[in-house]
Amino acid sequence: ENFNSSGRCSGTRDLRVPVPWALSSGGVMAQYGTLLQDLTSNITLEDLGQLKSAGKEDIPSEKGEEITTGSACFSFLESHNKLDKGHLSYIEHIFEISHRPDLLTMVVDYRTPHLVPPPCEEGGVGMRGV
């Protein structure tokens, strides 16, 4: 489908205008990995304790004891389908309730240009033929 600059469907699209979701999946994955590395490098041991506490409903206490780094925390969340390149809302919530607006901002800054608009449905609200 084609989308105009507002993210709505259109009959044609100016190919000279780059759209954020036109990145290759490899590029997005590389940027996702960089995001996790950046987050990990900004998480202190105290932060890690707060993050595990904020996610205690999803991180069993015995697993929480095994998680000693930010990287291990993100790996655990990925393995339990709480985190991936297209699913960042969980860590956004965790950073919000653990009072780390700087980390939340990093995630939002990553997520915003990588949003993929939903596909247009036949007869939907898209602006076909505009």
Coordinates of C-alpha atoms in Angstrom, one line a residue:
E1 CA 0.0 0.0 0.0
N2 CA 1.0 3.6 -0.4
F3 CA 0.9 6.2 2.4
N4 CA 1.1 10.0 2.3
S5 CA 3.1 12.0 4.7
S6 CA 0.3 11.9 7.3
G7 CA 0.4 8.1 7.3
R8 CA -2.9 7.7 5.5
C9 CA -3.3 5.6 2.4
S10 CA -3.0 7.4 -0.9
G11 CA -3.1 6.3 -4.5
T12 CA 0.4 7.5 -5.2
R13 CA 3.4 8.6 -3.1
D14 CA 6.2 10.9 -3.9
L15 CA 9.2 8.5 -3.9
R16 CA 11.6 11.4 -3.3
V17 CA 10.3 11.8 0.3
P18 CA 11.9 9.3 2.6
V19 CA 9.6 7.5 5.0
P20 CA 10.9 6.2 8.3
W21 CA 9.4 2.7 7.9
A22 CA 11.2 2.3 4.6
L23 CA 14.2 1.0 6.5
S24 CA 15.3 -2.5 5.8
S25 CA 14.6 -5.0 8.5
G26 CA 18.4 -5.4 9.0
G27 CA 18.8 -1.7 9.6
V28 CA 16.0 -1.6 12.1
M29 CA 17.5 -4.6 13.9
A30 CA 20.9 -3.0 14.1
Q31 CA 19.3 0.2 15.5
Y32 CA 17.3 -1.9 18.0
G33 CA 20.5 -3.5 19.1
T34 CA 22.2 -0.1 19.5
L35 CA 19.2 1.1 21.6
L36 CA 19.6 -1.9 24.0
Q37 CA 23.3 -1.3 24.2
D38 CA 22.7 2.4 25.0
L39 CA 20.1 1.6 27.6
T40 CA 22.3 -1.0 29.2
S41 CA 25.2 1.4 29.5
N42 CA 23.0 3.9 31.3
I43 CA 21.5 1.4 33.8
T44 CA 23.2 1.3 37.2
L45 CA 22.9 -1.6 39.7
E46 CA 20.5 0.5 41.7
D47 CA 18.4 1.1 38.5
L48 CA 18.5 -2.6 37.7
G49 CA 17.0 -3.4 41.2
Q50 CA 14.2 -0.8 40.5
L51 CA 13.6 -2.2 37.0
K52 CA 13.3 -5.8 38.4
S53 CA 11.0 -4.5 41.2
A54 CA 8.8 -2.6 38.7
G55 CA 8.6 -5.8 36.5
K56 CA 8.1 -8.2 39.5
E57 CA 4.8 -9.5 38.0
D58 CA 6.7 -10.8 35.0
I59 CA 10.1 -11.6 36.5
P60 CA 9.9 -14.4 39.1
S61 CA 12.0 -13.7 42.1
E62 CA 14.3 -16.7 41.4
K63 CA 14.9 -15.4 37.9
G64 CA 15.4 -11.9 39.3
E65 CA 18.3 -13.0 41.3
E66 CA 20.0 -14.4 38.1
I67 CA 19.5 -11.1 36.3
T68 CA 22.6 -9.0 37.3
T69 CA 23.0 -6.7 34.3
G70 CA 20.8 -4.6 32.1
S71 CA 21.7 -6.8 29.1
A72 CA 20.5 -9.9 31.0
C73 CA 17.3 -8.1 31.9
F74 CA 16.6 -7.3 28.3
S75 CA 17.4 -10.8 27.2
F76 CA 15.0 -12.2 29.8
L77 CA 12.2 -9.9 28.6
E78 CA 12.9 -10.8 25.0
S79 CA 12.7 -14.5 25.7
H80 CA 9.4 -14.0 27.5
N81 CA 7.9 -11.9 24.6
K82 CA 7.9 -8.7 26.6
L83 CA 10.4 -6.9 24.4
D84 CA 11.4 -6.8 20.8
K85 CA 12.0 -4.2 18.1
G86 CA 8.3 -3.7 17.5
H87 CA 7.2 -4.1 21.1
L88 CA 8.7 -1.5 23.4
S89 CA 5.7 -0.5 25.5
Y90 CA 6.6 -2.8 28.4
I91 CA 10.0 -1.2 28.9
E92 CA 8.6 2.3 28.4
H93 CA 6.2 1.5 31.3
I94 CA 9.0 0.1 33.4
F95 CA 11.2 3.1 32.9
E96 CA 8.2 5.4 33.7
I97 CA 7.4 3.8 37.0
S98 CA 11.1 3.4 38.0
H99 CA 11.5 7.2 37.5
R100 CA 14.0 7.1 34.7
P101 CA 12.6 9.7 32.2
D102 CA 16.0 9.7 30.5
L103 CA 15.8 6.0 29.6
L104 CA 12.1 6.5 28.6
T105 CA 13.1 9.3 26.3
M106 CA 15.7 7.1 24.6
V107 CA 13.1 4.5 23.9
V108 CA 10.5 7.0 22.6
D109 CA 13.2 8.7 20.5
Y110 CA 14.0 5.3 18.9
R111 CA 10.4 4.2 18.6
T112 CA 9.0 7.3 17.0
P113 CA 10.8 7.2 13.6
H114 CA 10.4 3.4 13.4
L115 CA 6.6 3.3 13.7
V116 CA 5.0 1.3 11.0
P117 CA 1.6 2.5 9.9
P118 CA -1.2 -0.1 9.9
P119 CA -2.0 -1.4 6.4
C120 CA -5.0 0.2 4.6
E121 CA -8.1 -1.9 4.5
E122 CA -10.4 -2.0 1.5
G123 CA -13.1 0.6 2.0
G124 CA -11.4 1.9 5.2
V125 CA -10.5 5.4 6.2
G126 CA -7.5 5.6 3.9
M127 CA -7.4 8.4 1.4
R128 CA -7.4 6.4 -1.9
G129 CA -7.0 8.3 -5.1
V130 CA -6.0 11.6 -3.4

